CSV table of C-alpha atoms in Angstrom, one decimal:
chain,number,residue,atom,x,y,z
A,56,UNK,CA,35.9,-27.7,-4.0
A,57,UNK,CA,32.7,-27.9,-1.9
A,58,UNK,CA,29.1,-27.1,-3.5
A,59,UNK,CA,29.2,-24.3,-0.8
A,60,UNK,CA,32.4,-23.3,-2.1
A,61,UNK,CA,31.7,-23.2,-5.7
A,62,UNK,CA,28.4,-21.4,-5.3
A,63,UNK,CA,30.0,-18.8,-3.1
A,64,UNK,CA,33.3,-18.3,-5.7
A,65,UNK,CA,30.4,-17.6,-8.7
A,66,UNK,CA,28.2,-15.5,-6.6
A,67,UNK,CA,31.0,-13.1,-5.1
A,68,UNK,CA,32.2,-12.6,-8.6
A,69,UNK,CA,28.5,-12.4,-9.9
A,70,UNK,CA,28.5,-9.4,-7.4
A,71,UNK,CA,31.6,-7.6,-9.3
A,72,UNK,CA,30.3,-8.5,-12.2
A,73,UNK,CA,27.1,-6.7,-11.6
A,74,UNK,CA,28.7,-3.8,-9.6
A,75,UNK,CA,31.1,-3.1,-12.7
A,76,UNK,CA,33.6,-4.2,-10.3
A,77,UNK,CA,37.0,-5.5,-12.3
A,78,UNK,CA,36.3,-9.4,-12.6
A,79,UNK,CA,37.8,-11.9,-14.9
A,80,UNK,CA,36.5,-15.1,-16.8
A,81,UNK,CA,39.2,-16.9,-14.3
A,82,UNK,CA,37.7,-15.8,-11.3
A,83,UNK,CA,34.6,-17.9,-11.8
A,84,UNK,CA,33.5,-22.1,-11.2
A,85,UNK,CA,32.6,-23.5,-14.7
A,86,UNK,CA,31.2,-26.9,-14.7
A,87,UNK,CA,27.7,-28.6,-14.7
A,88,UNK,CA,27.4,-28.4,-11.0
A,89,UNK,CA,28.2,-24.7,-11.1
A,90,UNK,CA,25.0,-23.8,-13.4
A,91,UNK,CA,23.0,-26.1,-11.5
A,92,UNK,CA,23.8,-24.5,-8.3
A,93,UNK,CA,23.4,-21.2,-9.5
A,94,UNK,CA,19.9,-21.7,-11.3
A,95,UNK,CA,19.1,-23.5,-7.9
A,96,UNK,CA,19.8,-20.2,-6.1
A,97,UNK,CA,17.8,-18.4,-8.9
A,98,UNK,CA,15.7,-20.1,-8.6
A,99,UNK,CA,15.3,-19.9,-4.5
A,100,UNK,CA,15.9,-16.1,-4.3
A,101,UNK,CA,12.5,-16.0,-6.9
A,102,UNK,CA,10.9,-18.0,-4.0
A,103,UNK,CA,11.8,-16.4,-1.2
A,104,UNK,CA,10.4,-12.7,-3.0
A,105,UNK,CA,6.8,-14.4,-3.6
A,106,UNK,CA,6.7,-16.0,-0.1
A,107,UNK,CA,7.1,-12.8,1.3
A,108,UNK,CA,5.2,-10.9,-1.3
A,109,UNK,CA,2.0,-13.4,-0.5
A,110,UNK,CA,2.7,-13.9,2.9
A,111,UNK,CA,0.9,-15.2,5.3
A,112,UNK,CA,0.8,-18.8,3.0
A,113,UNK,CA,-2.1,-20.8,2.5
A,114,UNK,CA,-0.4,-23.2,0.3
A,115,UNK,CA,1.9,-23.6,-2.7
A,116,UNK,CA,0.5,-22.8,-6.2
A,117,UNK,CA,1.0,-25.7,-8.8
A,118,UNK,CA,0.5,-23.4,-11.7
A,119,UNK,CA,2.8,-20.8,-10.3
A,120,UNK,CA,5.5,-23.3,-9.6
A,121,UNK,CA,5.4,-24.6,-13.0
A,122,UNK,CA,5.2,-20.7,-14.6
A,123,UNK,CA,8.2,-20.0,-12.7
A,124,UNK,CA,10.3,-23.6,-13.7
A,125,UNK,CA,9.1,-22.9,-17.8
A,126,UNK,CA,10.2,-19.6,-17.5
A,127,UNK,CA,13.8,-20.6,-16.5
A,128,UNK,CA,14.3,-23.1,-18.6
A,129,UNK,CA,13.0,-20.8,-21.5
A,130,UNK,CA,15.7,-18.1,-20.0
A,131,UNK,CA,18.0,-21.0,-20.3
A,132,UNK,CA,17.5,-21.6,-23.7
A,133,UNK,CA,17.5,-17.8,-24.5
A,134,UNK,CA,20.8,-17.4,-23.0
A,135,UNK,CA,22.0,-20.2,-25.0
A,136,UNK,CA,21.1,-19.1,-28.1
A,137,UNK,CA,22.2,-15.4,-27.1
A,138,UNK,CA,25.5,-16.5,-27.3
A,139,UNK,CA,25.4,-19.2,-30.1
A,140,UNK,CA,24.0,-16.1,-32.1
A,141,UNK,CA,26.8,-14.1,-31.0
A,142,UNK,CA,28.9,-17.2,-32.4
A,143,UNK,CA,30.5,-18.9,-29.2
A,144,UNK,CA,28.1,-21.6,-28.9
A,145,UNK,CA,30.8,-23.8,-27.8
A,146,UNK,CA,31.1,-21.6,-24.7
A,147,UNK,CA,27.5,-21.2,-23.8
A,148,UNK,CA,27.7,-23.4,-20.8
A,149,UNK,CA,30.7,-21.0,-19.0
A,150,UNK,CA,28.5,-18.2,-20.6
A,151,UNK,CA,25.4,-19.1,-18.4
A,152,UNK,CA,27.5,-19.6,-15.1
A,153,UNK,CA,29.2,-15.9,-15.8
A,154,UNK,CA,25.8,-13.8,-16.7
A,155,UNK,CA,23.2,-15.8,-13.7
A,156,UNK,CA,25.9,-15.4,-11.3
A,157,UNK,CA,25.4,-11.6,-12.0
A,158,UNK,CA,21.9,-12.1,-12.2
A,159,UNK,CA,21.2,-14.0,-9.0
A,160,UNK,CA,22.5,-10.8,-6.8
A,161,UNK,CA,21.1,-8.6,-8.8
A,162,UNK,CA,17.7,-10.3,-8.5
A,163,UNK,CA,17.8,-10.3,-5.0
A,164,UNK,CA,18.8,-6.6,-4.7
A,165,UNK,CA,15.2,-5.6,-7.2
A,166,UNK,CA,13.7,-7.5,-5.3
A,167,UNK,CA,14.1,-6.2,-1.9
A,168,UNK,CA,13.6,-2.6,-3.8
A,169,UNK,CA,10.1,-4.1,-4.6
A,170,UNK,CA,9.8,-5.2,-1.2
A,171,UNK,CA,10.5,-1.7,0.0
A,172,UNK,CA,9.6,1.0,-2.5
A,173,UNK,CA,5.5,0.8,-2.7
A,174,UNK,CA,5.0,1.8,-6.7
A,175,UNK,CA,1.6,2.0,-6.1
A,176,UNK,CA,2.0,5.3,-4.4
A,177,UNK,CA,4.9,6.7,-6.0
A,178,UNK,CA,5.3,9.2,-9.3
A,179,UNK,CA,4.8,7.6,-12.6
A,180,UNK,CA,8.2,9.5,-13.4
A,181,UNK,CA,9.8,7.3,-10.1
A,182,UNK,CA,8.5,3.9,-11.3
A,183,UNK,CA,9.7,4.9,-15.1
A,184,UNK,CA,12.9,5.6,-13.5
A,185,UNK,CA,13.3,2.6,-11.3
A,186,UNK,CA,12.2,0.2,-14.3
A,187,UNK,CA,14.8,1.4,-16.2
A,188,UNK,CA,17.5,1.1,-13.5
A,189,UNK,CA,16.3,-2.2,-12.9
A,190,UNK,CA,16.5,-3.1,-17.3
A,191,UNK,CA,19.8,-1.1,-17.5
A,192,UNK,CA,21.8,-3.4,-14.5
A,193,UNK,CA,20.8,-6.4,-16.0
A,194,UNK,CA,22.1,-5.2,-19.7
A,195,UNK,CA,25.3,-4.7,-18.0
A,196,UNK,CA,25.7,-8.0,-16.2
A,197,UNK,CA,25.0,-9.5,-20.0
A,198,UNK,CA,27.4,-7.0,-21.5
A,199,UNK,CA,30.1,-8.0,-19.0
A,200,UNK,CA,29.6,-11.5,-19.3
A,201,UNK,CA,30.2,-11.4,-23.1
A,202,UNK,CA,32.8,-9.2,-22.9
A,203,UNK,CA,34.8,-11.2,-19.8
A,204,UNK,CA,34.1,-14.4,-21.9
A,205,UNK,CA,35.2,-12.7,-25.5
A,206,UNK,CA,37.5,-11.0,-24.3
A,207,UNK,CA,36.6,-8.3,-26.3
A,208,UNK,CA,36.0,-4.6,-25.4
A,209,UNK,CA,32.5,-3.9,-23.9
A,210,UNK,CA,31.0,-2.6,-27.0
A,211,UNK,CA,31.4,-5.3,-29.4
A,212,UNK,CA,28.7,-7.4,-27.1
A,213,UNK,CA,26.6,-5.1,-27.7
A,214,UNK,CA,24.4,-6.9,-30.4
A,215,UNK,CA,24.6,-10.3,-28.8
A,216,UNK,CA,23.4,-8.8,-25.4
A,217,UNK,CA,20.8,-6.6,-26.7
A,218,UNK,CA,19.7,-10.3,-28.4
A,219,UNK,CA,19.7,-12.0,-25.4
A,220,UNK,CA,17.8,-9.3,-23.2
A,221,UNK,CA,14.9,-9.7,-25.9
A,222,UNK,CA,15.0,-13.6,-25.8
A,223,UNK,CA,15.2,-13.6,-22.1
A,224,UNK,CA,12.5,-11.2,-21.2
A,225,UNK,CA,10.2,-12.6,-23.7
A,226,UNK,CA,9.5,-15.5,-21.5
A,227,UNK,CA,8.1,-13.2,-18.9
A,228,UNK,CA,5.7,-11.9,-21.5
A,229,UNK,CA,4.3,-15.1,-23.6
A,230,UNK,CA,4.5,-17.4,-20.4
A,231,UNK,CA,3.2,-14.5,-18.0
A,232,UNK,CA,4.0,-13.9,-14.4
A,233,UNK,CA,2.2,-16.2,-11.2
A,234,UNK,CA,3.2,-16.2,-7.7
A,235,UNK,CA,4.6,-19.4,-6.6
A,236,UNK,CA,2.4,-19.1,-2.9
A,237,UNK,CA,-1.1,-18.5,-2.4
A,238,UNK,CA,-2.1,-16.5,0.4
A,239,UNK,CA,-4.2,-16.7,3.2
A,240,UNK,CA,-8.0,-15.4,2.7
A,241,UNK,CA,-11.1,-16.3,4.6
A,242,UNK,CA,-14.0,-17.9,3.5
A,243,UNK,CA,-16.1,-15.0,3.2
A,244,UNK,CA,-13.8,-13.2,0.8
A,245,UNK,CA,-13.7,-16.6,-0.8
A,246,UNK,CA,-17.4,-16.5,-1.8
A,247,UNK,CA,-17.0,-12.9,-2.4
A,248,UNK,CA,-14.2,-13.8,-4.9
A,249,UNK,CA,-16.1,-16.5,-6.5
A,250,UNK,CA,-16.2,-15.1,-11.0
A,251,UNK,CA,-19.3,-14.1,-11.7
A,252,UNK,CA,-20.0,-14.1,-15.6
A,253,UNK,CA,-21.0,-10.7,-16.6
A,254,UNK,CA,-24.2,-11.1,-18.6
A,255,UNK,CA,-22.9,-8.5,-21.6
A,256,UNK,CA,-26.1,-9.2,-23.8
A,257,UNK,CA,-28.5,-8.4,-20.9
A,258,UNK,CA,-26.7,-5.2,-20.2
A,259,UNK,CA,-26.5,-3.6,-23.2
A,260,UNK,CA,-30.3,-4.6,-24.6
A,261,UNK,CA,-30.8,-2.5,-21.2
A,262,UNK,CA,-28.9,0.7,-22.0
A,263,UNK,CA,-31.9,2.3,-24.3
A,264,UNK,CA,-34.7,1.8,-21.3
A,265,UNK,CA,-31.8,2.9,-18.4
A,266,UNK,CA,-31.0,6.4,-20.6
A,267,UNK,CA,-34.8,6.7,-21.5
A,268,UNK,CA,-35.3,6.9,-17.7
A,269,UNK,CA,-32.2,8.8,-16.6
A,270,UNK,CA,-32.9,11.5,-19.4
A,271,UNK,CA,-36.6,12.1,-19.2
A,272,UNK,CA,-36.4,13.3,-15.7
A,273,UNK,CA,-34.5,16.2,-16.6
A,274,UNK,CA,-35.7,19.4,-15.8
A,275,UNK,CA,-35.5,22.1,-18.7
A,276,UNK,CA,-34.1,25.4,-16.6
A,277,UNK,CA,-35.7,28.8,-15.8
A,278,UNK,CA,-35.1,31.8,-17.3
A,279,UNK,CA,-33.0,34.7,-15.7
A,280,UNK,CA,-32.3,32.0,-13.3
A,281,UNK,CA,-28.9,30.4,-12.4
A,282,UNK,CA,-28.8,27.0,-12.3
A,283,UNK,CA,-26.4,24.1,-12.2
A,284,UNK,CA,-26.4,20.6,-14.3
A,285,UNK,CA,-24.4,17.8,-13.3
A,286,UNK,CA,-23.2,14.5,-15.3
A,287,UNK,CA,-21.2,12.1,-13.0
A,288,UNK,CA,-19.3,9.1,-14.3
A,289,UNK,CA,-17.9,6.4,-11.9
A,290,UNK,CA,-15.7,4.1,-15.2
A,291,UNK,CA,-14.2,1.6,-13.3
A,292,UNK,CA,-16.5,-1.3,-12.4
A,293,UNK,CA,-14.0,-3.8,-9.5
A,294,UNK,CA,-14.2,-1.3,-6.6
A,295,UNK,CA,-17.5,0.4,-5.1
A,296,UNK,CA,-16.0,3.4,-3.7
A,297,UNK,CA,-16.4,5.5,-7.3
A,298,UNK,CA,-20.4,3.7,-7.5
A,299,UNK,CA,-20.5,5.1,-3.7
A,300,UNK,CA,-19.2,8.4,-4.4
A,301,UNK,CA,-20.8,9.0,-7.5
A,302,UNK,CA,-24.3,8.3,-6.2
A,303,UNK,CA,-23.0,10.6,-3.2
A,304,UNK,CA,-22.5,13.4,-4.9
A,305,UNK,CA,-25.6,13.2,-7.0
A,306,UNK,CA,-27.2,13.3,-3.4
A,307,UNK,CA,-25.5,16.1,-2.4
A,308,UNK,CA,-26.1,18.5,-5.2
A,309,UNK,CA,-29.7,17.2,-5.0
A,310,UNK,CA,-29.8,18.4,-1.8
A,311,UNK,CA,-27.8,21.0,-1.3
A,312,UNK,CA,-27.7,22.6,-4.6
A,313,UNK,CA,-31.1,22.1,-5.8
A,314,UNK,CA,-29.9,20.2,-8.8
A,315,UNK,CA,-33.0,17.7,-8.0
A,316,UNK,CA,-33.9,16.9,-12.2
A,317,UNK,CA,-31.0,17.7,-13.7
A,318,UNK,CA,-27.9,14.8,-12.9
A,319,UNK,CA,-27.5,12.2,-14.8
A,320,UNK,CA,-25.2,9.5,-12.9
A,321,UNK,CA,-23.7,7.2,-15.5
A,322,UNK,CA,-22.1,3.7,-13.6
A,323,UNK,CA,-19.5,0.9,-14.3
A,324,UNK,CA,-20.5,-1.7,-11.5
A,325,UNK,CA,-19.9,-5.3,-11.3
A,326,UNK,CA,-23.6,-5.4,-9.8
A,327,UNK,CA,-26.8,-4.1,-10.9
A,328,UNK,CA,-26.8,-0.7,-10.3
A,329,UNK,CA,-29.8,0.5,-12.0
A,330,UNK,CA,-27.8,3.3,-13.9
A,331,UNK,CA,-26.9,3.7,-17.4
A,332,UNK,CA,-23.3,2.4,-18.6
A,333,UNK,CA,-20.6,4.9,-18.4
A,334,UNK,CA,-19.4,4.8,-22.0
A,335,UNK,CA,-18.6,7.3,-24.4
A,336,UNK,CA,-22.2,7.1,-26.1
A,337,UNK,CA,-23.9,7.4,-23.4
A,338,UNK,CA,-21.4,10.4,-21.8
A,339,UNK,CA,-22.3,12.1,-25.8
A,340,UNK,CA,-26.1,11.3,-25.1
A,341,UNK,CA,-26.5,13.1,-21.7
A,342,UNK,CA,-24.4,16.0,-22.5
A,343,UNK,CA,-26.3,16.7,-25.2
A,344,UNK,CA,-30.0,16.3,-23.3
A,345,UNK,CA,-28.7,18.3,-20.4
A,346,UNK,CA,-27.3,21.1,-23.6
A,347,UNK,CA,-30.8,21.5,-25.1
A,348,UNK,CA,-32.3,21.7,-20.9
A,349,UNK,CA,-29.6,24.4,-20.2
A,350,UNK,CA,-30.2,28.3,-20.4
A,351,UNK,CA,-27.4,29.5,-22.8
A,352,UNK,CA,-24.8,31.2,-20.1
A,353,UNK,CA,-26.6,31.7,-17.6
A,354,UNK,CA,-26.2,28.0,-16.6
A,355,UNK,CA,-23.4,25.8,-15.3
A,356,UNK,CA,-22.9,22.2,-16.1
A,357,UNK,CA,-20.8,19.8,-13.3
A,358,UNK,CA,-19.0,16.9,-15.4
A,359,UNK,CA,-17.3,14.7,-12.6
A,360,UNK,CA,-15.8,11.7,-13.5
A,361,UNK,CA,-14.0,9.3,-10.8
A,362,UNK,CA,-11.8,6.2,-11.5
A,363,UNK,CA,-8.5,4.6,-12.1
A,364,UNK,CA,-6.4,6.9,-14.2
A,365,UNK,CA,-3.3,6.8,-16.3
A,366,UNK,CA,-1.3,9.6,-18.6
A,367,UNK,CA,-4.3,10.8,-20.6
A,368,UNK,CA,-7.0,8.7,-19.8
A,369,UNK,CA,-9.9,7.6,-17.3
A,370,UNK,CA,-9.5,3.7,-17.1
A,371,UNK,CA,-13.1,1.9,-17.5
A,372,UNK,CA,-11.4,-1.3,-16.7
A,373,UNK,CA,-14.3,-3.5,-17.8
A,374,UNK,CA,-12.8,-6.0,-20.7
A,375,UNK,CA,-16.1,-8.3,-20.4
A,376,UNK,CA,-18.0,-5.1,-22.2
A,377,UNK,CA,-15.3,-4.2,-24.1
A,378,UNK,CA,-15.8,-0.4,-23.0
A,379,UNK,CA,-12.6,1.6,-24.1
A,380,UNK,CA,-10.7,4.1,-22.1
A,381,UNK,CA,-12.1,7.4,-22.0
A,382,UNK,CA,-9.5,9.9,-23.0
A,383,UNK,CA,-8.7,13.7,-22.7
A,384,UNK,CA,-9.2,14.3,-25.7
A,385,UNK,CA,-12.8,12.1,-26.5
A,386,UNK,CA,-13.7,13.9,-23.2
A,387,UNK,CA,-12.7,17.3,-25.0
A,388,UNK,CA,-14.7,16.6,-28.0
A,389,UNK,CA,-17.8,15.6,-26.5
A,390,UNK,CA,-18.2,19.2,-24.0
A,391,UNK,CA,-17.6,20.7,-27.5
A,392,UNK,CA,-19.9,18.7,-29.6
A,393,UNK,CA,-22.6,19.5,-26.4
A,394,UNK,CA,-22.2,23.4,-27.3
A,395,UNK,CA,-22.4,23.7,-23.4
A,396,UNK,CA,-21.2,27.7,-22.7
A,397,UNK,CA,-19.9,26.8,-19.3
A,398,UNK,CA,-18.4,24.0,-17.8
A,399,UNK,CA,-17.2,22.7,-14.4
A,400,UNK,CA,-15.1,19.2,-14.9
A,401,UNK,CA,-14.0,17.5,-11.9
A,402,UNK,CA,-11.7,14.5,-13.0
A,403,UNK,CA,-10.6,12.4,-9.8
A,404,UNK,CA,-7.9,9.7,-10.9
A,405,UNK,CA,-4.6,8.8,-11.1
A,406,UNK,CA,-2.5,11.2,-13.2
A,407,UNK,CA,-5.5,13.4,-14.0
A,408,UNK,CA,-3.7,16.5,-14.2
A,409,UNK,CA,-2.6,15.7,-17.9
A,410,UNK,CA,-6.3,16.3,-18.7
A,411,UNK,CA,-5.3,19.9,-18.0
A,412,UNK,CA,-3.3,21.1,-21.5
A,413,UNK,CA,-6.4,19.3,-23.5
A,414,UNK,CA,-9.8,20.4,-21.3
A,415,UNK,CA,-8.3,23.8,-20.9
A,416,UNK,CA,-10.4,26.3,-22.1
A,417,UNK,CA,-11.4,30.3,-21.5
A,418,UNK,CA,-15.5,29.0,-21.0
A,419,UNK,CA,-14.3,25.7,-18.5
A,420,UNK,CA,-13.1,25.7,-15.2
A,421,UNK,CA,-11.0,22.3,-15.1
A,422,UNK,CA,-10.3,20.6,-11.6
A,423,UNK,CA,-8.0,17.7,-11.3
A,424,UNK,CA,-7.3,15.0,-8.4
A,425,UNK,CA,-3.4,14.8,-8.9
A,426,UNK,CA,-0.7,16.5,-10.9
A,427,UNK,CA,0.0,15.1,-14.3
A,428,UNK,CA,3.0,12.5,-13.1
A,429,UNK,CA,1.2,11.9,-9.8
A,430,UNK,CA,-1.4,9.0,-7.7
A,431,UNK,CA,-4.5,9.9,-5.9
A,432,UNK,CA,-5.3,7.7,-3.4
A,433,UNK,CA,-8.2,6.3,-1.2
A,434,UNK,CA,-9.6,4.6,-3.9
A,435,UNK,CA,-10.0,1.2,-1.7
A,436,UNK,CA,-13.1,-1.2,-2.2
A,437,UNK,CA,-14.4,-0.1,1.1
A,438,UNK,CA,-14.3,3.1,1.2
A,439,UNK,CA,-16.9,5.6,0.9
A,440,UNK,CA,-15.0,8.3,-1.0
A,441,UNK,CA,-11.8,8.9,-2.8
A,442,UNK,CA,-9.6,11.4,-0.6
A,443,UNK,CA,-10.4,13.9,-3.7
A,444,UNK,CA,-13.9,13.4,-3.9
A,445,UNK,CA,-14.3,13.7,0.3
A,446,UNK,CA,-12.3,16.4,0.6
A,447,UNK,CA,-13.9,18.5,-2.3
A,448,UNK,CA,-17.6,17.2,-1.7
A,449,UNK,CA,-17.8,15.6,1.8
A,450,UNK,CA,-16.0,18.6,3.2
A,451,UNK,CA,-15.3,22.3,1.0
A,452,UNK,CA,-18.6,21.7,-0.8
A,453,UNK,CA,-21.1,21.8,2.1
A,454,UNK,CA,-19.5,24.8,3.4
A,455,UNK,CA,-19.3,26.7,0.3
A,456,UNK,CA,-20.7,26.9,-3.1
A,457,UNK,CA,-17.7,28.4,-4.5
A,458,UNK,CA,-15.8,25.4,-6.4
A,459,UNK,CA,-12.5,28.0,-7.0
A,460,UNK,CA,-12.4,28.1,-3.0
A,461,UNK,CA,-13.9,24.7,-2.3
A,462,UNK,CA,-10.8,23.6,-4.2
A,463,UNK,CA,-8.6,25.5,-2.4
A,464,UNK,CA,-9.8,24.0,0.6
A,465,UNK,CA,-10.0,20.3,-0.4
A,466,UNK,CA,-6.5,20.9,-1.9
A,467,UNK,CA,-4.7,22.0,1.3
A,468,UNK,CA,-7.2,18.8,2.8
A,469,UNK,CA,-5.9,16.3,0.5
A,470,UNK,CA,-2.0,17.6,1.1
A,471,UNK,CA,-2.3,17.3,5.0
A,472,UNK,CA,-4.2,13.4,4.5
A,473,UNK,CA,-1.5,12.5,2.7
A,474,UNK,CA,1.9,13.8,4.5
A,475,UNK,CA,0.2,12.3,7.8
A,476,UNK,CA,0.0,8.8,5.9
A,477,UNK,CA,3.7,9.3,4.2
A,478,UNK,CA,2.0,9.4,1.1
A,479,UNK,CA,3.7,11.0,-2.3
A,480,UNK,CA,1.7,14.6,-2.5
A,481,UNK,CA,-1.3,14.1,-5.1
A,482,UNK,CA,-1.1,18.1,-5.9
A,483,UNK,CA,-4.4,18.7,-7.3
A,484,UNK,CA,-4.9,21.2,-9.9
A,485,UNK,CA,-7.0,24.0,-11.1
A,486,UNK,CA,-7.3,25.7,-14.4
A,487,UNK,CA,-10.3,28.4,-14.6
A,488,UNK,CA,-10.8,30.2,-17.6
A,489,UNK,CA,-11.8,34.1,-17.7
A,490,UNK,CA,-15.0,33.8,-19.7
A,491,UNK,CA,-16.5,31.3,-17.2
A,492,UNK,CA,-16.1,33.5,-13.9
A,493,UNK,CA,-19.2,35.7,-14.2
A,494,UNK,CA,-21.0,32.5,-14.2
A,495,UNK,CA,-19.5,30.9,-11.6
A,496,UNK,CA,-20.2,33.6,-9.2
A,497,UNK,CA,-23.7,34.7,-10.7
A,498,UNK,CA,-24.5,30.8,-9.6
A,499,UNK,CA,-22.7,31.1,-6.0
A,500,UNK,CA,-24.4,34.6,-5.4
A,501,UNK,CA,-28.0,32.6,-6.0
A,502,UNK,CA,-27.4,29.7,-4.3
A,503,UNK,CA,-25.8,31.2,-0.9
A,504,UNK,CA,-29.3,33.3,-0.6
């Protein structure tokens, strides 16, 4: 039999294999040529993914190449000692040929999925879902193949397979995932993507003086007069849209809501940004300054926090300061620890609406960017705003100073952006408790004069 020929027997039985389909240890090409083939085609249907992944090429990666060839041959030996473990050693060549001729369709079906399905923009709950489709085909090709070679029923390879997934996917995670191509960039984005080293010591000797000056221009409020305080936090430091939006909204509630004295902006920024860190001590720091400035309930305070997000966090995303995540719950404990009477908190991320069941409170009026399983979006380098933060502030905001309707507004905004862009609804959230309303519309009633 031709090469063609053997590699087409093993890979149309690979396919019934995968497909539960009824297949048989006969139906397959054993033989040193056979593997070879068959890692070949693994080995090309990996290639092919990247090149399109990275395309257009700028050239082949040497490091990704050789990622990609160590973590085959430590798949090979995985699947070798899978089955040696599972005591048919003797057969661990005819093994290999049964379970990569599953693998190699099945590889090239995920990968067109990848290809297709954008994760970036779907549900946490869709992503969770197709990862486990994606772990749960390949147990069964390994299942199958043990059981076809055995000839045993399905269920006694079940400790040799769940063996082998852990040795082959363990690879993956100590040799670590490169594309094989690089892609094409220009050489302005080249000097732009040049590693700066983040000068830690320098930054944090600075924090002290940058609070100093961010706290001492607080204004204390006036008496029998409504007023509204503002903290904004931008964690994540790689992309200037939540600098830009931050500093924008400080603007606008300068401006607009004659909050001039009394925001603190706290910023994550891989360049100088002149503002204090966005950290959790100095988060504790201005809530407590802008406490002691506030008038018991007759003021409001804004917290409004923008960044990458994830199921019960703000991600800060810088490693070289070794700032942490800010949770729901740390965020929770520091408005409590302020003694703040009412509160306004504006989280813009990813998944922010599972900030909801811990910020939830009868004195708080919680807004959130996205359900709790959802994205928000428009958090590109180069853009100006997140859709969130342009729809509330940029838009509902300068029309009215009622954040229950502004939210409405920006809500039904955000909804239209994204069905005209095919984009996974964000559904933003609101919780507002009773005790805060007379404060919230005390404060609208004196502004809109």
């Amino acid at each position: 039999m031709s090469a063609i020929g053997i590699l087409g027997k093993n890979l149309q039985s690979g396919i019934r294999l995968a497909m539960a389909r009824p297949v048989q240890r006969t139906d397959f090409a054993f033989g040193s040529v056979a593997l070879f083939l068959l890692y070949a085609a693994f080995f090309m249907a990996w290639a092919l993914f990247d090149m399109i992944d990275m395309w257009p090429i700028a050239a082949i990666s040497p490091w990704g190449i050789t990622s990609a060839l160590s973590q085959m041959l430590l798949s090979i030996v995985a699947l070798y000692l899978g089955i040696t473990l599972a005591g048919h050693g003797h057969q661990a060549g005819r093994f290999q040929v049964m379970a990569v001729a599953g693998l190699v369709p099945l590889s090239l079906f995920w990968g067109a999925v990848s290809l297709l399905v954008d994760t970036n923009i779907q549900s946490m709950a869709f992503v969770t879902a197709l990862s486990l489709a994606a772990f749960l085909s390949t147990a069964i090709v390994l299942l199958r193949a043990t059981s076809r070679l055995r000839g045993a029923r399905l269920w006694q390879g079940l400790v040799p397979t769940a063996l082998m997934i852990v040795a082959t996917i363990s690879p993956s995670i100590f040799v670590g995932n490169y594309p094989m191509f690089e892609t094409y960039y220009d050489e302005d984005y080249a000097a732009e993507d040049i590693y700066k080293p983040v000068d830690v010591e320098g930054i944090y000797y600075a924090q002290p003086e940058l609070m100093s000056q961010a706290l001492e221009q607080i204004r204390p409020g006036v008496p029998d007069q409504p007023e509204l305080f503002a903290v904004l936090g931008s964690y994540y430091p790689h992309e200037g849209v939540f600098r830009r939006e931050v500093e924008a909204v400080g603007n606008l509630l300068e401006a607009r809501y004659a909050a001039e004295g009394r925001v603190v902006r706290l910023v994550n920024s891989e360049e100088t940004s002149g503002y204090p860190l966005a950290n959790k001590p100095n988060l504790r720091q201005s809530l407590a300054a802008l406490g002691n400035a506030m008038n018991g309930r007759e003021d409001v305070l804004l917290v409004f926090l923008t960044s990458h997000g994830t199921e019960g966090l703000i991600s800060a995303g810088y490693s070289e300061l070794a700032i942490p995540e800010l949770t729901a719950t740390d965020l929770a404990t520091l408005l409590d620890e302020s003694g703040i009477a009412n509160a306004i908190v504006i989280v813009s991320a990813c998944y922010s609406g599972s900030f909801l069941p811990v910020l939830r409170s009868e004195t708080r009026m919680v807004i959130t960017a996205s359900a709790a399983d959802r994205n928000s979006f428009g958090c590109a380098d180069d853009r100006e705003w997140t859709y969130f933060g342009e729809a509330m502030f940029d838009h509902a905001l300068r029309e009215t100073y009622d954040f229950g309707e502004a939210f409405s507004v920006a809500r039904e905004l955000v909804g239209q952006w994204e069905t005209d862009q095919g984009l996974t609804p964000s559904l933003p959230q609101i919780s507002t408790g009773a005790d805060i309303g007379p404060a919230l519309d005390t404060l609208t009633a004196h502004l809109s004069r």
